[in-house]
Structures are given as structure tokens and as C-alpha cells.
Amino acid sequence: MTFAQETFSPGNDVRPSATLLQVSLTIIVPTFRREGYLPKLFAAVAAERASIPEAVDLVLVDNSPEASAKTAASTAPDFVRYVHEPRTGVAQARNRGVAEAQGSHVIFLDDDETPAPGWLGAFAAAARAGAKAAFGAVEPVFETEPPAALRAPLDRIFSRRLAAPPGSEVQHLRAYLGSGNSMFARDTLALVSPPFDTAFDQGGEDVWLFRHLVEDHQIPMLWCPSALVHEIVPRHRASLAFLRARRFSDGQLRSLVESGQGGLRGAARVALWMAVGAAQLGGHGLAALVTRPFSPERSTRHYLAAVGGAGKLFWWQRRLRR
């Protein structure tokens, strides 16, 4: 992208091209039985919406069979549009949101995320500058302080902090980005139909999409740290059992997504990640045992890295619903 010379405000992470675009924004919030979080989310978005000149609407996609968010939506601001998607799975909910979107750009916001001041302005500036895909920062907010040995691993999972300058391309990190707090031009999402593969109904649908966008369509993904949200981490997630399941699943997805290429290249990349997984399982597993007597925190980190390695190695146990 060619950038013009211009003075930027602190919230402008992406330098504009010579011609700024006229844009509109649709925020998509998939939700599943978390209606208690929604009033705070709506209030934060309302404040952000008032801070920019662009048209902004919000599509709330209720993915619970019983339509549990309908009552909360009935008292929402008038820019919120409620839709019920009874087909279960986050991919179904995201696809429904994209189908309902009217803006030139789509922002994905999770129902447990709350925008910080300047969030929408940062994404709007990126959209005006011509960004095809942009990712904002995420900071965790723990409902209860987790055990000391779990604090760092939880922080790693529930945060997005990239060691990259604002506006830089980060598509090489696509496997670690996730769709929560991200923005896409709607015509970029139209390159893959449907955008989110419903075979990944338990998660990973976003990583699969990113692989297509980056490898098949060469879409640049930009870092937009001023678009900050705070993500609520409930008590039940601040546990070793949750971390173990999450790290194993993430490991499986790393190999599974690479397998999607098919052919010799796909097989070679899967074999590479399985080898990486085997090394992680052996090396970190041993380190977890050695460090356990004198450093529980370090032992836990090694243990979880070993679990992630096991996921890469046993990725084929994860069934996709085709």
C-alpha cells in the first residue's frame, strides 16, 4: 500500500492512501447465552458511535436455540438489529451476521468484549485508508484473580499484543489472530463463500478463513492497536482444565488448517507441524517434570506447551462436520 505524507492523530494506526474512502460500518456480535454482558457492550458502542461521522449499525446474532438474548435486545439502542440464528455453531452465527451486514466494512466483536475509547475511530480510520483487514488489541479483565501459576498462560490466551508497529502487516501471524475485534472490508469477505466454514462449528472457523484470504487471495492484514477492547475472563475459565483443553484444541487446529491445502504441499506442512508437536511434547513435557519441584509457574507453562504439542501431533482426532 502506498502512503501519503500526513499528520496523524494518536488513534490513526493505518496511514491513508492518496484518496480516503467513504465507508460505513456494521458491527457483528454473535452471542450465546451471555445476555448479561450485552448492556455494557451496547453502551460502549453507543459512545463510540457518537464519536465518528460514519454510519454505524450493530447486528446482534443470537445463536442460542431458545433465543435467550431477545429480551436484552428489546431494550437496546435503535442502531442494534437483532436476528436469531438457530443453527448452532459460531460459524453459522458469523455467516448470518455477514449476510445481514449493510456496511462497506464489517467489525467482529465478541459478546464478552467491551470497546475502549477510540476503538471505533481507529477502525474507521483504517477503513478510510483502504484496509482490507485489520486487527485491534485485546486486554483481558479477570472476574476473579487466577492462581499465580495460571496468570501468564491465561493472559497469553486472552490478550492480543503484537510486537509490531501500528499499521504494519501481520498476516504471517494469521494462525494466532482470531476474529474477535477484527475488521474486514465486506468485499474481502465475499472472496470466500460462505466466509466461515461451518465444518468448524466448535471453533477455528476464523483461522481457516484467514488461510484462504492470505494464501489464496494475498489479502494484507494490518495491526491496529488503538482499536482496543477489554475481554471478560469468567471464573470458570481461570482453571488448568480450561487451559489444557484450549491448548490441545489450538494445537490440533494448527495442523488441521495446514492439512486443508491438500496435495503434497499440504501433507508436507502437516508433517512439519506434527514433527514440531512431537518435539514440543517431549521437550516441554520433560521440562515440566524437571521444574515442578522448585517453580510451579514455569512447570505449568512447560506442561501447557507440551499439551499444545500433543494437539499438533494428534490433530486427526478432531472431527469436522462436512
PDB file of C-alpha atoms in Angstrom:
ATOM      1  CA  MET A   1       0.000   0.000   0.000  1.00  0.00           C
ATOM      2  CA  THR A   2       1.336   3.485  -0.879  1.00  0.00           C
ATOM      3  CA  PHE A   3       1.006   6.021   1.914  1.00  0.00           C
ATOM      4  CA  ALA A   4       0.641   9.772   1.617  1.00  0.00           C
ATOM      5  CA  GLN A   5       2.554  12.094   3.960  1.00  0.00           C
ATOM      6  CA  GLU A   6       0.148  13.431   6.578  1.00  0.00           C
ATOM      7  CA  THR A   7      -0.068  14.338  10.250  1.00  0.00           C
ATOM      8  CA  PHE A   8      -1.911  11.671  12.222  1.00  0.00           C
ATOM      9  CA  SER A   9      -3.829  11.673  15.454  1.00  0.00           C
ATOM     10  CA  PRO A  10      -2.912   9.038  18.074  1.00  0.00           C
ATOM     11  CA  GLY A  11      -5.807   6.820  17.044  1.00  0.00           C
ATOM     12  CA  ASN A  12      -4.747   6.572  13.412  1.00  0.00           C
ATOM     13  CA  ASP A  13      -2.794   3.323  13.154  1.00  0.00           C
ATOM     14  CA  VAL A  14      -3.021   2.934   9.376  1.00  0.00           C
ATOM     15  CA  ARG A  15      -1.657   5.608   7.080  1.00  0.00           C
ATOM     16  CA  PRO A  16      -4.103   6.565   4.330  1.00  0.00           C
ATOM     17  CA  SER A  17      -3.541   6.176   0.634  1.00  0.00           C
ATOM     18  CA  ALA A  18      -3.852   9.231  -1.596  1.00  0.00           C
ATOM     19  CA  THR A  19      -7.646   9.015  -1.659  1.00  0.00           C
ATOM     20  CA  LEU A  20      -9.635   8.412   1.509  1.00  0.00           C
ATOM     21  CA  LEU A  21     -12.622   6.128   1.072  1.00  0.00           C
ATOM     22  CA  GLN A  22     -16.213   6.815   2.030  1.00  0.00           C
ATOM     23  CA  VAL A  23     -17.115   3.990   4.382  1.00  0.00           C
ATOM     24  CA  SER A  24     -19.868   2.669   6.618  1.00  0.00           C
ATOM     25  CA  LEU A  25     -19.525   0.113   9.379  1.00  0.00           C
ATOM     26  CA  THR A  26     -21.544  -2.879  10.548  1.00  0.00           C
ATOM     27  CA  ILE A  27     -20.566  -4.381  13.885  1.00  0.00           C
ATOM     28  CA  ILE A  28     -21.414  -8.092  14.159  1.00  0.00           C
ATOM     29  CA  VAL A  29     -21.829  -9.523  17.655  1.00  0.00           C
ATOM     30  CA  PRO A  30     -22.532 -13.270  17.792  1.00  0.00           C
ATOM     31  CA  THR A  31     -23.904 -14.195  21.207  1.00  0.00           C
ATOM     32  CA  PHE A  32     -24.695 -17.419  23.016  1.00  0.00           C
ATOM     33  CA  ARG A  33     -26.360 -17.194  26.443  1.00  0.00           C
ATOM     34  CA  ARG A  34     -24.365 -14.182  27.583  1.00  0.00           C
ATOM     35  CA  GLU A  35     -27.126 -11.612  27.677  1.00  0.00           C
ATOM     36  CA  GLY A  36     -25.786 -10.241  30.973  1.00  0.00           C
ATOM     37  CA  TYR A  37     -22.787  -8.780  29.142  1.00  0.00           C
ATOM     38  CA  LEU A  38     -24.799  -7.051  26.423  1.00  0.00           C
ATOM     39  CA  PRO A  39     -25.993  -3.809  28.112  1.00  0.00           C
ATOM     40  CA  LYS A  40     -22.405  -2.752  28.855  1.00  0.00           C
ATOM     41  CA  LEU A  41     -21.355  -3.638  25.308  1.00  0.00           C
ATOM     42  CA  PHE A  42     -24.252  -1.635  23.810  1.00  0.00           C
ATOM     43  CA  ALA A  43     -23.429   1.398  25.964  1.00  0.00           C
ATOM     44  CA  ALA A  44     -19.760   1.336  24.966  1.00  0.00           C
ATOM     45  CA  VAL A  45     -20.603   1.024  21.270  1.00  0.00           C
ATOM     46  CA  ALA A  46     -23.134   3.865  21.539  1.00  0.00           C
ATOM     47  CA  ALA A  47     -20.457   6.167  22.943  1.00  0.00           C
ATOM     48  CA  GLU A  48     -18.040   5.157  20.199  1.00  0.00           C
ATOM     49  CA  ARG A  49     -20.673   5.553  17.509  1.00  0.00           C
ATOM     50  CA  ALA A  50     -21.221   9.167  18.544  1.00  0.00           C
ATOM     51  CA  SER A  51     -17.518   9.911  18.090  1.00  0.00           C
ATOM     52  CA  ILE A  52     -17.286   9.351  14.312  1.00  0.00           C
ATOM     53  CA  PRO A  53     -19.232  10.703  11.321  1.00  0.00           C
ATOM     54  CA  GLU A  54     -19.737   7.375   9.533  1.00  0.00           C
ATOM     55  CA  ALA A  55     -22.971   5.388   9.579  1.00  0.00           C
ATOM     56  CA  VAL A  56     -22.664   2.537  12.079  1.00  0.00           C
ATOM     57  CA  ASP A  57     -25.104  -0.254  12.867  1.00  0.00           C
ATOM     58  CA  LEU A  58     -24.810  -3.376  15.009  1.00  0.00           C
ATOM     59  CA  VAL A  59     -26.182  -6.812  14.166  1.00  0.00           C
ATOM     60  CA  LEU A  60     -26.712  -8.985  17.237  1.00  0.00           C
ATOM     61  CA  VAL A  61     -26.802 -12.635  16.157  1.00  0.00           C
ATOM     62  CA  ASP A  62     -28.419 -14.788  18.835  1.00  0.00           C
ATOM     63  CA  ASN A  63     -27.149 -18.343  18.397  1.00  0.00           C
ATOM     64  CA  SER A  64     -28.986 -19.930  21.319  1.00  0.00           C
ATOM     65  CA  PRO A  65     -31.874 -22.240  20.319  1.00  0.00           C
ATOM     66  CA  GLU A  66     -34.180 -20.551  22.835  1.00  0.00           C
ATOM     67  CA  ALA A  67     -33.327 -17.009  21.612  1.00  0.00           C
ATOM     68  CA  SER A  68     -32.080 -16.033  25.063  1.00  0.00           C
ATOM     69  CA  ALA A  69     -30.814 -12.579  24.026  1.00  0.00           C
ATOM     70  CA  LYS A  70     -34.140 -11.371  22.653  1.00  0.00           C
ATOM     71  CA  THR A  71     -35.172  -9.640  25.873  1.00  0.00           C
ATOM     72  CA  ALA A  72     -31.859  -7.807  26.195  1.00  0.00           C
ATOM     73  CA  ALA A  73     -32.114  -6.756  22.556  1.00  0.00           C
ATOM     74  CA  SER A  74     -35.605  -5.339  23.100  1.00  0.00           C
ATOM     75  CA  THR A  75     -34.159  -2.567  25.279  1.00  0.00           C
ATOM     76  CA  ALA A  76     -31.057  -1.983  23.140  1.00  0.00           C
ATOM     77  CA  PRO A  77     -30.344   1.311  21.329  1.00  0.00           C
ATOM     78  CA  ASP A  78     -32.053   1.791  17.987  1.00  0.00           C
ATOM     79  CA  PHE A  79     -28.877   1.122  15.995  1.00  0.00           C
ATOM     80  CA  VAL A  80     -28.942  -2.515  17.196  1.00  0.00           C
ATOM     81  CA  ARG A  81     -30.655  -5.034  14.932  1.00  0.00           C
ATOM     82  CA  TYR A  82     -31.491  -8.415  16.447  1.00  0.00           C
ATOM     83  CA  VAL A  83     -31.505 -11.636  14.409  1.00  0.00           C
ATOM     84  CA  HIS A  84     -31.944 -15.193  15.628  1.00  0.00           C
ATOM     85  CA  GLU A  85     -29.742 -17.891  14.063  1.00  0.00           C
ATOM     86  CA  PRO A  86     -30.987 -21.217  15.464  1.00  0.00           C
ATOM     87  CA  ARG A  87     -28.425 -23.324  13.583  1.00  0.00           C
ATOM     88  CA  THR A  88     -25.832 -23.914  16.267  1.00  0.00           C
ATOM     89  CA  GLY A  89     -22.161 -23.096  15.843  1.00  0.00           C
ATOM     90  CA  VAL A  90     -20.185 -19.874  15.813  1.00  0.00           C
ATOM     91  CA  ALA A  91     -19.519 -20.225  12.071  1.00  0.00           C
ATOM     92  CA  GLN A  92     -23.274 -20.217  11.411  1.00  0.00           C
ATOM     93  CA  ALA A  93     -23.665 -17.116  13.579  1.00  0.00           C
ATOM     94  CA  ARG A  94     -20.836 -15.226  11.887  1.00  0.00           C
ATOM     95  CA  ASN A  95     -22.095 -16.118   8.402  1.00  0.00           C
ATOM     96  CA  ARG A  96     -25.576 -14.907   9.323  1.00  0.00           C
ATOM     97  CA  GLY A  97     -24.115 -11.646  10.554  1.00  0.00           C
ATOM     98  CA  VAL A  98     -22.187 -11.131   7.325  1.00  0.00           C
ATOM     99  CA  ALA A  99     -25.339 -11.862   5.314  1.00  0.00           C
ATOM    100  CA  GLU A 100     -27.221  -9.222   7.326  1.00  0.00           C
ATOM    101  CA  ALA A 101     -24.441  -6.604   7.160  1.00  0.00           C
ATOM    102  CA  GLN A 102     -25.075  -3.371   5.277  1.00  0.00           C
ATOM    103  CA  GLY A 103     -21.812  -1.512   5.865  1.00  0.00           C
ATOM    104  CA  SER A 104     -18.874  -1.372   3.497  1.00  0.00           C
ATOM    105  CA  HIS A 105     -16.790  -2.777   6.338  1.00  0.00           C
ATOM    106  CA  VAL A 106     -17.626  -5.388   8.958  1.00  0.00           C
ATOM    107  CA  ILE A 107     -16.289  -5.411  12.511  1.00  0.00           C
ATOM    108  CA  PHE A 108     -16.442  -8.643  14.508  1.00  0.00           C
ATOM    109  CA  LEU A 109     -16.893  -8.020  18.225  1.00  0.00           C
ATOM    110  CA  ASP A 110     -17.308 -10.895  20.683  1.00  0.00           C
ATOM    111  CA  ASP A 111     -20.123 -10.692  23.220  1.00  0.00           C
ATOM    112  CA  ASP A 112     -17.625 -10.729  26.105  1.00  0.00           C
ATOM    113  CA  GLU A 113     -15.593  -7.819  24.714  1.00  0.00           C
ATOM    114  CA  THR A 114     -16.089  -4.149  25.621  1.00  0.00           C
ATOM    115  CA  PRO A 115     -14.627  -1.405  23.400  1.00  0.00           C
ATOM    116  CA  ALA A 116     -12.287   1.168  24.937  1.00  0.00           C
ATOM    117  CA  PRO A 117     -12.465   4.866  23.993  1.00  0.00           C
ATOM    118  CA  GLY A 118     -11.145   5.445  20.482  1.00  0.00           C
ATOM    119  CA  TRP A 119     -11.862   1.889  19.354  1.00  0.00           C
ATOM    120  CA  LEU A 120     -14.325   2.684  16.586  1.00  0.00           C
ATOM    121  CA  GLY A 121     -12.413   5.747  15.441  1.00  0.00           C
ATOM    122  CA  ALA A 122      -9.291   3.641  14.949  1.00  0.00           C
ATOM    123  CA  PHE A 123     -11.114   1.052  12.856  1.00  0.00           C
ATOM    124  CA  ALA A 124     -12.933   3.756  10.876  1.00  0.00           C
ATOM    125  CA  ALA A 125      -9.617   5.454  10.093  1.00  0.00           C
ATOM    126  CA  ALA A 126      -8.203   2.140   8.900  1.00  0.00           C
ATOM    127  CA  ALA A 127     -11.252   1.584   6.690  1.00  0.00           C
ATOM    128  CA  ARG A 128     -10.974   5.069   5.183  1.00  0.00           C
ATOM    129  CA  ALA A 129      -7.293   4.376   4.477  1.00  0.00           C
ATOM    130  CA  GLY A 130      -8.232   1.321   2.432  1.00  0.00           C
ATOM    131  CA  ALA A 131      -7.554  -1.509   4.871  1.00  0.00           C
ATOM    132  CA  LYS A 132      -8.888  -4.853   3.660  1.00  0.00           C
ATOM    133  CA  ALA A 133      -8.415  -6.498   7.067  1.00  0.00           C
ATOM    134  CA  ALA A 134      -7.339  -5.050  10.410  1.00  0.00           C
ATOM    135  CA  PHE A 135      -6.939  -6.420  13.918  1.00  0.00           C
ATOM    136  CA  GLY A 136      -7.233  -4.496  17.163  1.00  0.00           C
ATOM    137  CA  ALA A 137      -5.647  -5.039  20.554  1.00  0.00           C
ATOM    138  CA  VAL A 138      -7.266  -7.151  23.289  1.00  0.00           C
ATOM    139  CA  GLU A 139      -6.636  -6.915  27.029  1.00  0.00           C
ATOM    140  CA  PRO A 140      -8.135  -9.429  29.480  1.00  0.00           C
ATOM    141  CA  VAL A 141     -10.226  -8.485  32.508  1.00  0.00           C
ATOM    142  CA  PHE A 142     -10.386 -11.330  35.028  1.00  0.00           C
ATOM    143  CA  GLU A 143     -13.604 -11.606  37.035  1.00  0.00           C
ATOM    144  CA  THR A 144     -11.508 -13.169  39.790  1.00  0.00           C
ATOM    145  CA  GLU A 145      -7.736 -13.153  40.085  1.00  0.00           C
ATOM    146  CA  PRO A 146      -6.467 -16.514  38.773  1.00  0.00           C
ATOM    147  CA  PRO A 147      -3.912 -18.690  40.567  1.00  0.00           C
ATOM    148  CA  ALA A 148      -0.377 -17.367  40.165  1.00  0.00           C
ATOM    149  CA  ALA A 149       0.746 -20.373  38.104  1.00  0.00           C
ATOM    150  CA  LEU A 150      -2.069 -19.784  35.596  1.00  0.00           C
ATOM    151  CA  ARG A 151      -1.890 -15.995  35.285  1.00  0.00           C
ATOM    152  CA  ALA A 152       0.668 -15.840  32.467  1.00  0.00           C
ATOM    153  CA  PRO A 153      -0.856 -18.643  30.331  1.00  0.00           C
ATOM    154  CA  LEU A 154      -4.339 -17.129  30.694  1.00  0.00           C
ATOM    155  CA  ASP A 155      -3.030 -13.679  29.843  1.00  0.00           C
ATOM    156  CA  ARG A 156      -1.419 -15.086  26.714  1.00  0.00           C
ATOM    157  CA  ILE A 157      -4.641 -16.723  25.524  1.00  0.00           C
ATOM    158  CA  PHE A 158      -6.986 -13.824  26.252  1.00  0.00           C
ATOM    159  CA  SER A 159      -4.818 -10.938  25.036  1.00  0.00           C
ATOM    160  CA  ARG A 160      -3.689  -9.694  21.656  1.00  0.00           C
ATOM    161  CA  ARG A 161      -0.461  -7.733  21.886  1.00  0.00           C
ATOM    162  CA  LEU A 162       1.749  -7.788  18.828  1.00  0.00           C
ATOM    163  CA  ALA A 163       5.368  -6.659  18.715  1.00  0.00           C
ATOM    164  CA  ALA A 164       4.715  -4.758  15.505  1.00  0.00           C
ATOM    165  CA  PRO A 165       4.424  -1.063  14.597  1.00  0.00           C
ATOM    166  CA  PRO A 166       0.882   0.305  14.131  1.00  0.00           C
ATOM    167  CA  GLY A 167      -0.289  -0.180  10.564  1.00  0.00           C
ATOM    168  CA  SER A 168       2.204  -2.925   9.780  1.00  0.00           C
ATOM    169  CA  GLU A 169       1.236  -6.131   8.001  1.00  0.00           C
ATOM    170  CA  VAL A 170       0.792  -9.101  10.323  1.00  0.00           C
ATOM    171  CA  GLN A 171      -0.635 -11.798   8.058  1.00  0.00           C
ATOM    172  CA  HIS A 172       2.351 -14.005   8.912  1.00  0.00           C
ATOM    173  CA  LEU A 173       0.683 -14.297  12.344  1.00  0.00           C
ATOM    174  CA  ARG A 174      -2.673 -15.347  10.900  1.00  0.00           C
ATOM    175  CA  ALA A 175      -2.771 -18.583  12.902  1.00  0.00           C
ATOM    176  CA  TYR A 176      -2.727 -16.600  16.152  1.00  0.00           C
ATOM    177  CA  LEU A 177      -5.034 -13.663  15.411  1.00  0.00           C
ATOM    178  CA  GLY A 178      -8.648 -14.818  15.791  1.00  0.00           C
ATOM    179  CA  SER A 179     -11.667 -12.866  14.573  1.00  0.00           C
ATOM    180  CA  GLY A 180     -12.710 -11.219  17.842  1.00  0.00           C
ATOM    181  CA  ASN A 181     -12.057  -7.469  17.486  1.00  0.00           C
ATOM    182  CA  SER A 182     -11.231  -7.509  13.802  1.00  0.00           C
ATOM    183  CA  MET A 183     -12.434  -5.574  10.773  1.00  0.00           C
ATOM    184  CA  PHE A 184     -12.817  -6.647   7.155  1.00  0.00           C
ATOM    185  CA  ALA A 185     -13.972  -4.935   4.001  1.00  0.00           C
ATOM    186  CA  ARG A 186     -17.206  -6.670   3.078  1.00  0.00           C
ATOM    187  CA  ASP A 187     -15.940  -7.347  -0.446  1.00  0.00           C
ATOM    188  CA  THR A 188     -12.933  -9.096   1.113  1.00  0.00           C
ATOM    189  CA  LEU A 189     -15.223 -11.496   2.974  1.00  0.00           C
ATOM    190  CA  ALA A 190     -17.088 -12.105  -0.296  1.00  0.00           C
ATOM    191  CA  LEU A 191     -13.946 -13.713  -1.727  1.00  0.00           C
ATOM    192  CA  VAL A 192     -14.786 -16.851   0.275  1.00  0.00           C
ATOM    193  CA  SER A 193     -18.352 -18.148   0.196  1.00  0.00           C
ATOM    194  CA  PRO A 194     -19.517 -18.643   2.829  1.00  0.00           C
ATOM    195  CA  PRO A 195     -16.777 -16.792   4.696  1.00  0.00           C
ATOM    196  CA  PHE A 196     -16.780 -19.175   7.673  1.00  0.00           C
ATOM    197  CA  ASP A 197     -16.697 -22.923   7.050  1.00  0.00           C
ATOM    198  CA  THR A 198     -19.493 -24.476   9.117  1.00  0.00           C
ATOM    199  CA  ALA A 199     -17.481 -27.685   9.479  1.00  0.00           C
ATOM    200  CA  PHE A 200     -15.615 -25.745  12.185  1.00  0.00           C
ATOM    201  CA  ASP A 201     -18.700 -25.424  14.356  1.00  0.00           C
ATOM    202  CA  GLN A 202     -16.684 -25.705  17.577  1.00  0.00           C
ATOM    203  CA  GLY A 203     -14.113 -23.042  16.673  1.00  0.00           C
ATOM    204  CA  GLY A 204     -11.262 -22.483  14.240  1.00  0.00           C
ATOM    205  CA  GLU A 205     -13.559 -21.137  11.532  1.00  0.00           C
ATOM    206  CA  ASP A 206     -11.716 -17.815  11.598  1.00  0.00           C
ATOM    207  CA  VAL A 207      -8.232 -19.326  11.226  1.00  0.00           C
ATOM    208  CA  TRP A 208      -9.497 -21.362   8.264  1.00  0.00           C
ATOM    209  CA  LEU A 209     -10.874 -18.190   6.633  1.00  0.00           C
ATOM    210  CA  PHE A 210      -7.616 -16.322   7.217  1.00  0.00           C
ATOM    211  CA  ARG A 211      -5.668 -19.083   5.481  1.00  0.00           C
ATOM    212  CA  HIS A 212      -7.849 -18.662   2.395  1.00  0.00           C
ATOM    213  CA  LEU A 213      -7.609 -14.860   2.414  1.00  0.00           C
ATOM    214  CA  VAL A 214      -3.837 -14.777   2.842  1.00  0.00           C
ATOM    215  CA  GLU A 215      -2.710 -17.745   0.756  1.00  0.00           C
ATOM    216  CA  ASP A 216      -5.356 -17.760  -1.983  1.00  0.00           C
ATOM    217  CA  HIS A 217      -6.085 -14.023  -2.285  1.00  0.00           C
ATOM    218  CA  GLN A 218      -2.980 -12.306  -0.840  1.00  0.00           C
ATOM    219  CA  ILE A 219      -5.026 -10.073   1.474  1.00  0.00           C
ATOM    220  CA  PRO A 220      -2.816  -7.955   3.764  1.00  0.00           C
ATOM    221  CA  MET A 221      -3.781  -7.952   7.444  1.00  0.00           C
ATOM    222  CA  LEU A 222      -2.918  -4.804   9.378  1.00  0.00           C
ATOM    223  CA  TRP A 223      -2.196  -4.222  13.062  1.00  0.00           C
ATOM    224  CA  CYS A 224      -4.450  -1.558  14.583  1.00  0.00           C
ATOM    225  CA  PRO A 225      -3.587  -1.424  18.313  1.00  0.00           C
ATOM    226  CA  SER A 226      -5.597   1.739  19.016  1.00  0.00           C
ATOM    227  CA  ALA A 227      -8.751  -0.314  18.366  1.00  0.00           C
ATOM    228  CA  LEU A 228      -8.632  -1.745  21.880  1.00  0.00           C
ATOM    229  CA  VAL A 229     -11.197  -3.923  23.623  1.00  0.00           C
ATOM    230  CA  HIS A 230     -11.281  -5.491  27.082  1.00  0.00           C
ATOM    231  CA  GLU A 231     -12.298  -9.149  27.195  1.00  0.00           C
ATOM    232  CA  ILE A 232     -14.015 -10.562  30.263  1.00  0.00           C
ATOM    233  CA  VAL A 233     -12.496 -13.793  31.563  1.00  0.00           C
ATOM    234  CA  PRO A 234     -15.045 -15.541  33.819  1.00  0.00           C
ATOM    235  CA  ARG A 235     -14.068 -17.574  36.850  1.00  0.00           C
ATOM    236  CA  HIS A 236     -14.701 -20.972  35.217  1.00  0.00           C
ATOM    237  CA  ARG A 237     -12.115 -20.249  32.512  1.00  0.00           C
ATOM    238  CA  ALA A 238      -9.375 -19.430  35.002  1.00  0.00           C
ATOM    239  CA  SER A 239      -8.556 -23.100  35.530  1.00  0.00           C
ATOM    240  CA  LEU A 240      -5.954 -25.629  34.471  1.00  0.00           C
ATOM    241  CA  ALA A 241      -8.677 -27.819  32.943  1.00  0.00           C
ATOM    242  CA  PHE A 242      -9.780 -24.982  30.645  1.00  0.00           C
ATOM    243  CA  LEU A 243      -6.221 -24.142  29.656  1.00  0.00           C
ATOM    244  CA  ARG A 244      -5.405 -27.790  28.935  1.00  0.00           C
ATOM    245  CA  ALA A 245      -8.442 -28.204  26.669  1.00  0.00           C
ATOM    246  CA  ARG A 246      -7.789 -24.890  24.924  1.00  0.00           C
ATOM    247  CA  ARG A 247      -4.112 -25.536  24.249  1.00  0.00           C
ATOM    248  CA  PHE A 248      -4.796 -29.042  22.921  1.00  0.00           C
ATOM    249  CA  SER A 249      -7.538 -27.675  20.637  1.00  0.00           C
ATOM    250  CA  ASP A 250      -5.296 -24.856  19.398  1.00  0.00           C
ATOM    251  CA  GLY A 251      -2.573 -27.380  18.623  1.00  0.00           C
ATOM    252  CA  GLN A 252      -4.995 -29.523  16.654  1.00  0.00           C
ATOM    253  CA  LEU A 253      -6.156 -26.513  14.659  1.00  0.00           C
ATOM    254  CA  ARG A 254      -2.586 -25.583  13.732  1.00  0.00           C
ATOM    255  CA  SER A 255      -2.095 -28.899  11.923  1.00  0.00           C
ATOM    256  CA  LEU A 256      -5.692 -29.199  10.740  1.00  0.00           C
ATOM    257  CA  VAL A 257      -5.667 -25.853   8.958  1.00  0.00           C
ATOM    258  CA  GLU A 258      -2.427 -26.736   7.172  1.00  0.00           C
ATOM    259  CA  SER A 259      -4.000 -30.016   6.041  1.00  0.00           C
ATOM    260  CA  GLY A 260      -6.662 -28.053   4.182  1.00  0.00           C
ATOM    261  CA  GLN A 261      -4.296 -27.290   1.309  1.00  0.00           C
ATOM    262  CA  GLY A 262      -4.314 -30.920   0.227  1.00  0.00           C
ATOM    263  CA  GLY A 263      -1.761 -32.427  -2.122  1.00  0.00           C
ATOM    264  CA  LEU A 264       1.922 -32.904  -1.441  1.00  0.00           C
ATOM    265  CA  ARG A 265       2.418 -29.373  -0.137  1.00  0.00           C
ATOM    266  CA  GLY A 266      -0.349 -29.753   2.418  1.00  0.00           C
ATOM    267  CA  ALA A 267       0.929 -33.158   3.501  1.00  0.00           C
ATOM    268  CA  ALA A 268       4.451 -31.781   3.883  1.00  0.00           C
ATOM    269  CA  ARG A 269       3.287 -28.879   6.031  1.00  0.00           C
ATOM    270  CA  VAL A 270       1.194 -31.149   8.235  1.00  0.00           C
ATOM    271  CA  ALA A 271       4.165 -33.475   8.639  1.00  0.00           C
ATOM    272  CA  LEU A 272       6.290 -30.485   9.646  1.00  0.00           C
ATOM    273  CA  TRP A 273       3.814 -29.373  12.310  1.00  0.00           C
ATOM    274  CA  MET A 274       3.410 -32.912  13.599  1.00  0.00           C
ATOM    275  CA  ALA A 275       7.194 -33.063  13.990  1.00  0.00           C
ATOM    276  CA  VAL A 276       7.115 -29.733  15.812  1.00  0.00           C
ATOM    277  CA  GLY A 277       4.355 -31.104  18.031  1.00  0.00           C
ATOM    278  CA  ALA A 278       6.326 -34.233  18.847  1.00  0.00           C
ATOM    279  CA  ALA A 279       9.342 -32.126  19.802  1.00  0.00           C
ATOM    280  CA  GLN A 280       7.184 -29.862  21.974  1.00  0.00           C
ATOM    281  CA  LEU A 281       5.521 -32.819  23.656  1.00  0.00           C
ATOM    282  CA  GLY A 282       8.834 -34.450  24.503  1.00  0.00           C
ATOM    283  CA  GLY A 283      10.906 -31.381  25.318  1.00  0.00           C
ATOM    284  CA  HIS A 284       8.340 -29.377  27.254  1.00  0.00           C
ATOM    285  CA  GLY A 285       6.961 -32.488  28.925  1.00  0.00           C
ATOM    286  CA  LEU A 286      10.388 -33.277  30.330  1.00  0.00           C
ATOM    287  CA  ALA A 287      10.937 -29.640  31.327  1.00  0.00           C
ATOM    288  CA  ALA A 288       7.594 -29.622  33.153  1.00  0.00           C
ATOM    289  CA  LEU A 289       8.712 -32.568  35.275  1.00  0.00           C
ATOM    290  CA  VAL A 290      12.173 -31.133  35.980  1.00  0.00           C
ATOM    291  CA  THR A 291      10.930 -27.665  37.026  1.00  0.00           C
ATOM    292  CA  ARG A 292       7.921 -28.824  39.020  1.00  0.00           C
ATOM    293  CA  PRO A 293       9.654 -29.103  42.447  1.00  0.00           C
ATOM    294  CA  PHE A 294      11.037 -25.542  42.503  1.00  0.00           C
ATOM    295  CA  SER A 295       8.944 -23.447  40.044  1.00  0.00           C
ATOM    296  CA  PRO A 296       5.227 -24.295  39.683  1.00  0.00           C
ATOM    297  CA  GLU A 297       4.693 -21.361  37.312  1.00  0.00           C
ATOM    298  CA  ARG A 298       7.450 -22.469  34.942  1.00  0.00           C
ATOM    299  CA  SER A 299       6.358 -26.098  35.181  1.00  0.00           C
ATOM    300  CA  THR A 300       2.792 -25.137  34.261  1.00  0.00           C
ATOM    301  CA  ARG A 301       3.964 -23.191  31.217  1.00  0.00           C
ATOM    302  CA  HIS A 302       6.033 -26.154  30.027  1.00  0.00           C
ATOM    303  CA  TYR A 303       3.145 -28.541  30.685  1.00  0.00           C
ATOM    304  CA  LEU A 304       0.728 -26.471  28.610  1.00  0.00           C
ATOM    305  CA  ALA A 305       3.265 -26.164  25.788  1.00  0.00           C
ATOM    306  CA  ALA A 306       3.555 -29.962  25.813  1.00  0.00           C
ATOM    307  CA  VAL A 307      -0.245 -30.245  25.626  1.00  0.00           C
ATOM    308  CA  GLY A 308      -0.243 -27.916  22.610  1.00  0.00           C
ATOM    309  CA  GLY A 309       2.381 -30.131  21.000  1.00  0.00           C
ATOM    310  CA  ALA A 310       0.196 -33.178  21.607  1.00  0.00           C
ATOM    311  CA  GLY A 311      -2.639 -31.394  19.819  1.00  0.00           C
ATOM    312  CA  LYS A 312      -0.457 -30.822  16.746  1.00  0.00           C
ATOM    313  CA  LEU A 313       0.529 -34.476  16.793  1.00  0.00           C
ATOM    314  CA  PHE A 314      -2.996 -35.866  17.236  1.00  0.00           C
ATOM    315  CA  TRP A 315      -4.853 -33.344  15.064  1.00  0.00           C
ATOM    316  CA  TRP A 316      -6.573 -36.128  13.121  1.00  0.00           C
ATOM    317  CA  GLN A 317      -8.693 -36.983  16.162  1.00  0.00           C
ATOM    318  CA  ARG A 318     -10.629 -33.749  15.678  1.00  0.00           C
ATOM    319  CA  ARG A 319     -13.677 -34.441  13.541  1.00  0.00           C
ATOM    320  CA  LEU A 320     -15.063 -31.874  11.121  1.00  0.00           C
ATOM    321  CA  ARG A 321     -18.746 -31.924  10.264  1.00  0.00           C
ATOM    322  CA  ARG A 322     -18.840 -31.871   6.497  1.00  0.00           C
TER     323      ARG A 322
END
